[in-house]
XYZ file of C-alpha atoms in Angstrom:
376
model
C 105.720 107.693 115.717
C 104.938 104.157 116.484
C 107.728 101.542 115.808
C 107.817 98.813 114.618
C 109.003 96.562 117.510
C 112.119 94.610 118.197
C 110.194 91.409 117.116
C 108.966 92.840 114.059
C 112.388 94.187 112.852
C 113.491 90.862 113.697
C 111.542 89.508 111.645
C 111.845 91.200 108.734
C 115.753 91.644 108.978
C 115.837 87.391 109.010
C 113.841 87.418 106.016
C 115.810 90.104 104.219
C 118.130 88.044 101.753
C 114.856 85.505 100.962
C 113.331 89.443 100.431
C 116.258 90.083 98.210
C 116.150 86.919 95.958
C 112.225 86.757 95.433
C 112.368 90.180 94.777
C 109.353 91.695 96.737
C 107.926 92.010 100.071
C 105.732 89.287 101.493
C 102.142 90.107 102.474
C 103.136 90.316 106.279
C 105.122 93.160 105.708
C 102.820 94.839 103.354
C 99.978 94.164 106.502
C 102.282 96.236 108.483
C 102.627 99.395 106.639
C 98.590 98.838 105.880
C 98.312 98.717 109.596
C 100.398 101.419 110.457
C 99.203 103.716 107.482
C 102.956 104.331 106.142
C 101.311 104.141 102.246
C 99.355 107.321 103.466
C 101.435 109.372 105.464
C 100.595 112.885 102.874
C 97.128 111.814 102.631
C 94.168 113.775 103.933
C 91.991 112.376 106.723
C 88.726 113.109 104.871
C 90.307 110.198 102.252
C 91.090 107.914 105.589
C 94.332 109.394 105.162
C 97.432 109.514 107.884
C 98.721 113.373 107.543
C 101.735 113.532 108.626
C 104.263 116.133 109.348
C 107.285 116.439 106.735
C 109.538 115.936 109.773
C 108.340 113.131 111.576
C 107.412 111.984 107.829
C 111.185 111.650 107.371
C 111.898 109.792 110.703
C 109.224 107.194 109.720
C 111.549 107.032 106.508
C 114.831 106.668 107.593
C 113.572 104.329 110.444
C 112.009 101.882 108.084
C 114.971 101.928 105.579
C 117.330 101.251 108.864
C 115.064 98.135 109.053
C 116.097 97.022 105.310
C 116.714 99.057 102.617
C 113.915 97.665 100.463
C 111.143 97.716 102.790
C 111.912 101.787 103.489
C 112.304 102.342 100.049
C 108.749 101.576 99.157
C 107.196 103.170 102.301
C 109.021 106.018 101.303
C 107.922 105.756 97.320
C 104.839 104.245 98.278
C 103.850 107.219 100.733
C 104.582 110.431 98.279
C 101.427 109.024 95.608
C 98.814 111.491 98.425
C 101.056 114.210 96.902
C 98.008 113.919 93.753
C 95.335 113.688 95.994
C 94.940 117.840 96.346
C 94.444 117.301 92.081
C 92.415 114.819 91.690
C 88.684 115.334 90.868
C 87.077 114.556 94.222
C 85.447 110.746 92.915
C 88.703 109.942 91.749
C 90.518 110.693 94.579
C 88.164 108.882 96.659
C 89.007 105.615 94.640
C 92.228 105.773 94.770
C 92.868 106.321 98.146
C 90.125 105.044 100.624
C 90.766 101.690 100.666
C 93.393 100.112 103.721
C 95.689 99.132 101.056
C 95.293 102.010 98.166
C 99.070 102.712 97.349
C 99.867 104.565 94.180
C 102.827 103.820 91.822
C 103.913 105.662 88.656
C 106.045 107.950 87.040
C 106.687 111.890 86.687
C 108.659 111.483 83.167
C 106.474 112.323 80.760
C 107.381 109.665 78.623
C 103.944 108.410 77.517
C 101.330 110.614 75.015
C 98.124 111.142 74.968
C 95.745 111.785 72.398
C 92.744 113.492 72.753
C 89.618 112.595 71.799
C 85.698 113.232 73.105
C 85.222 112.648 76.958
C 89.206 112.185 77.335
C 92.054 111.187 75.414
C 93.781 108.007 74.483
C 96.716 107.438 76.198
C 99.895 104.791 75.428
C 103.342 104.787 76.939
C 106.020 103.093 78.416
C 107.425 104.039 81.873
C 109.977 102.971 84.255
C 111.128 102.892 87.733
C 108.049 102.317 88.962
C 108.205 101.250 93.030
C 105.518 99.059 94.147
C 104.643 98.216 90.523
C 102.961 94.852 91.884
C 100.975 95.691 94.661
C 99.628 99.424 93.076
C 95.909 99.914 93.832
C 96.651 102.824 91.345
C 99.351 104.009 88.957
C 99.419 107.699 87.882
C 101.680 108.930 85.107
C 102.329 111.629 82.897
C 101.516 112.575 79.224
C 102.431 114.858 76.504
C 98.990 115.812 75.449
C 98.749 116.058 71.441
C 95.235 117.656 70.193
C 94.398 116.400 67.664
C 91.784 113.936 66.406
C 92.356 110.005 67.056
C 92.663 109.542 62.973
C 95.670 111.993 62.767
C 98.143 109.860 65.414
C 99.519 106.332 64.307
C 100.686 104.381 67.647
C 103.298 101.660 67.214
C 104.883 100.198 69.880
C 108.456 98.232 69.433
C 109.649 99.271 72.544
C 107.151 101.704 73.223
C 107.966 104.078 70.268
C 105.283 107.058 69.578
C 104.643 108.452 66.545
C 102.658 111.249 65.355
C 101.636 113.557 62.155
C 103.559 116.486 61.706
C 101.159 118.522 63.139
C 101.378 117.235 65.759
C 105.147 116.399 66.273
C 104.864 120.798 65.202
C 102.559 121.156 68.343
C 103.848 122.260 71.754
C 102.438 119.856 73.637
C 101.159 120.277 77.080
C 101.976 117.796 80.391
C 99.369 115.884 82.187
C 98.960 113.690 84.902
C 96.451 110.446 84.254
C 95.505 108.034 87.086
C 95.313 103.970 85.045
C 93.531 101.049 87.261
C 95.680 97.983 87.220
C 93.766 95.979 84.881
C 94.558 99.192 82.360
C 97.953 98.563 82.600
C 100.825 95.878 81.747
C 103.756 95.909 84.084
C 107.022 94.373 82.208
C 110.047 93.175 85.483
C 112.829 94.769 83.871
C 114.297 95.999 87.763
C 117.384 94.113 87.847
C 119.336 96.816 89.613
C 122.346 95.688 92.118
C 120.414 97.006 95.184
C 116.864 97.834 96.311
C 116.130 94.181 94.518
C 112.952 93.791 96.458
C 111.666 96.839 95.370
C 109.819 96.001 92.325
C 110.646 98.913 90.194
C 109.644 97.703 86.821
C 108.454 99.309 84.080
C 104.958 99.794 83.103
C 103.180 100.430 79.784
C 99.645 101.369 78.674
C 98.616 100.607 75.519
C 96.195 103.232 73.566
C 93.969 103.138 76.781
C 91.004 105.386 77.064
C 90.650 107.731 79.692
C 88.494 109.644 80.926
C 88.827 113.546 80.951
C 88.128 113.254 85.462
C 91.080 110.580 85.495
C 93.456 113.673 84.197
C 94.696 116.122 86.415
C 97.063 118.973 86.634
C 99.591 119.839 88.963
C 98.965 123.191 88.325
C 95.427 123.188 89.122
C 94.640 122.072 92.973
C 90.577 121.313 93.342
C 90.671 123.227 96.507
C 89.378 120.168 98.787
C 92.537 119.672 100.567
C 94.285 121.944 102.714
C 97.485 121.251 104.136
C 100.909 122.796 104.521
C 102.822 119.995 103.008
C 100.816 119.947 99.434
C 102.818 123.948 99.142
C 106.503 123.048 100.304
C 108.329 123.080 97.134
C 108.311 119.684 95.827
C 112.232 119.565 94.600
C 113.569 119.590 98.647
C 110.856 117.300 99.734
C 111.970 114.565 97.229
C 115.776 115.179 98.305
C 115.182 114.824 102.046
C 112.779 112.236 101.264
C 115.617 110.272 100.042
C 118.220 111.441 102.462
C 116.358 110.563 105.061
C 116.389 106.994 103.420
C 120.455 106.788 102.457
C 120.872 107.945 106.720
C 119.261 104.839 107.763
C 120.511 102.058 105.606
C 124.213 104.292 106.918
C 123.107 103.591 110.623
C 122.215 99.915 109.682
C 125.607 99.637 108.094
C 127.939 101.518 110.878
C 126.164 98.488 113.317
C 126.462 96.290 111.219
C 130.111 96.700 111.178
C 130.518 97.137 114.704
C 129.333 93.615 114.809
C 131.483 92.363 112.216
C 134.448 93.496 114.533
C 133.091 91.771 117.427
C 132.367 88.991 116.481
C 136.060 88.548 114.648
C 137.549 90.815 117.915
C 139.759 87.675 119.325
C 141.730 86.542 115.870
C 141.594 90.403 114.333
C 143.444 91.308 118.245
C 146.060 89.164 117.679
C 147.005 89.906 113.712
C 150.120 91.638 113.273
C 149.323 95.267 113.710
C 145.904 95.048 116.221
C 142.914 95.036 113.641
C 140.160 95.470 115.836
C 141.461 98.497 117.428
C 142.100 100.655 114.012
C 138.952 99.310 112.773
C 136.422 100.476 115.296
C 139.069 103.642 115.149
C 137.689 103.868 111.579
C 133.907 102.792 112.965
C 134.100 105.844 115.736
C 134.910 108.800 112.872
C 132.564 107.753 110.415
C 129.778 107.754 113.196
C 130.714 111.008 113.552
C 130.563 112.663 110.489
C 127.433 111.143 109.762
C 125.918 112.168 112.640
C 127.186 115.958 112.148
C 125.991 115.730 108.933
C 122.262 114.354 110.169
C 121.790 116.728 112.620
C 122.794 119.577 110.095
C 119.907 118.141 107.997
C 117.411 117.379 110.063
C 117.790 121.284 111.899
C 117.543 122.545 108.052
C 114.725 120.750 107.617
C 113.216 121.730 111.282
C 113.598 125.063 110.234
C 112.137 125.167 106.706
C 109.157 123.005 108.046
C 108.357 125.829 110.454
C 109.243 128.902 108.190
C 106.880 127.355 105.886
C 104.245 126.610 108.608
C 103.602 129.779 109.412
C 103.113 131.146 106.452
C 106.825 132.175 105.353
C 107.259 131.992 101.695
C 110.798 130.154 101.075
C 113.340 131.757 99.357
C 115.576 129.798 96.683
C 118.499 130.490 99.794
C 116.155 128.824 102.225
C 115.817 125.852 98.975
C 119.284 126.095 98.029
C 119.848 125.727 102.112
C 117.678 122.413 102.211
C 119.125 121.012 98.935
C 122.808 121.089 100.289
C 122.265 119.283 103.544
C 119.627 116.665 101.609
C 123.178 115.663 99.199
C 125.782 116.322 102.474
C 123.698 113.336 104.411
C 123.224 110.968 101.235
C 127.763 112.061 100.723
C 127.876 111.588 104.421
C 126.245 108.644 104.171
C 127.889 106.749 101.580
C 131.190 107.426 102.253
C 130.540 106.060 105.765
C 130.351 102.804 104.072
C 133.166 103.714 101.168
C 135.331 103.853 103.922
C 134.848 101.019 106.163
C 133.839 98.265 103.426
C 137.023 96.659 102.634
C 138.002 96.498 106.113
C 135.781 94.334 106.761
C 137.142 90.756 105.841
C 136.451 88.888 102.497
C 132.934 87.544 104.137
C 131.867 91.267 103.191
C 132.064 91.185 99.892
C 129.497 87.728 99.638
C 126.205 88.596 98.651
C 124.320 86.779 101.467
C 126.504 88.944 104.093
C 123.835 90.991 104.926
C 126.319 93.845 105.081
C 127.038 93.482 101.692
C 122.928 93.804 100.949
C 122.834 96.931 103.124
C 126.300 98.290 101.019
C 124.040 97.205 97.414
C 121.166 99.192 99.017
C 123.032 102.497 99.651
C 124.744 102.692 96.741
C 121.928 102.621 94.633
C 119.910 105.339 96.687
C 122.770 107.554 96.704
C 122.648 106.910 92.928
C 119.567 108.785 92.569
C 120.525 112.456 91.028
C 118.741 114.213 93.457
C 121.235 112.947 96.022
C 124.875 113.710 93.781
C 126.788 116.771 94.205
C 127.997 117.685 90.616
C 129.965 120.909 91.797
């Protein structure tokens, strides 16, 4: 694992507030991602990919998120686009993945409509939260397919709403995925979250675009060309593990920055009416132990499930539930560590230009994802 160097980490962190203010990664940081093949962690070697086993990929997600939240999130989401390679036609897969700067953005939510026509589909829709939207070289999105002549459909865009004939509405929808090139997509810059501000997780819109049959695929129909264990690992625990790794990286950075704040304020805090320095160090130690325990259990569950999967064992529902539980436990431990310490770090911590504040907001945003939330 070719970690980023100390100098590269310093450069990224020195730019963290500027990156957040501008809402995007500088070209230099994208270039470092391209050079390491981090957007191609799950792309086959035949497509110039950097195929990586799941446990090692999760370490990459943790490492890059520890450096900077938006940076790590974009590596995590960008690499996930490799999962579509086994389902695209060979020609489309080559166009999508072979270039050095290839990266997929898009959405799995079926908020688009595809009307079947001769030779392909007429596609319209709007999809939210497409991280990496402005530098993506290819987009994928899911649509409900309406098997009807084009003349039977009336498509009107007002905040993207799609009206279909009664006949089509009554028909049972089939979900398919579609590949779009950047010149077919409109990016609506509406990502305004209080964390992960530089991820460019904007909405994308497609207006009545003709998509040839070969640029449509189903994740239930592999092309049979690329056989790697990552493609058959259950997708839900994969996604949960990916987001948990991001939260772990952010929480580790948060605890380190909390220690830095304590050291910078040591003289004043030691002479307060209560030894604030010692009290905060004790709190940091407690949270670090809790996080370390959860992280250890998380990686142990991942390693076990991955080893069993690569040895040909079919993961049971119990196996999948164990991984899911450990992912959520790690995410909750990461979030709890920051929540338990943040009120004790002084008034400067609430300022948005403080590094600890950015880390805190990024962590809150990651852990707000439903895949890391425990509802029981």
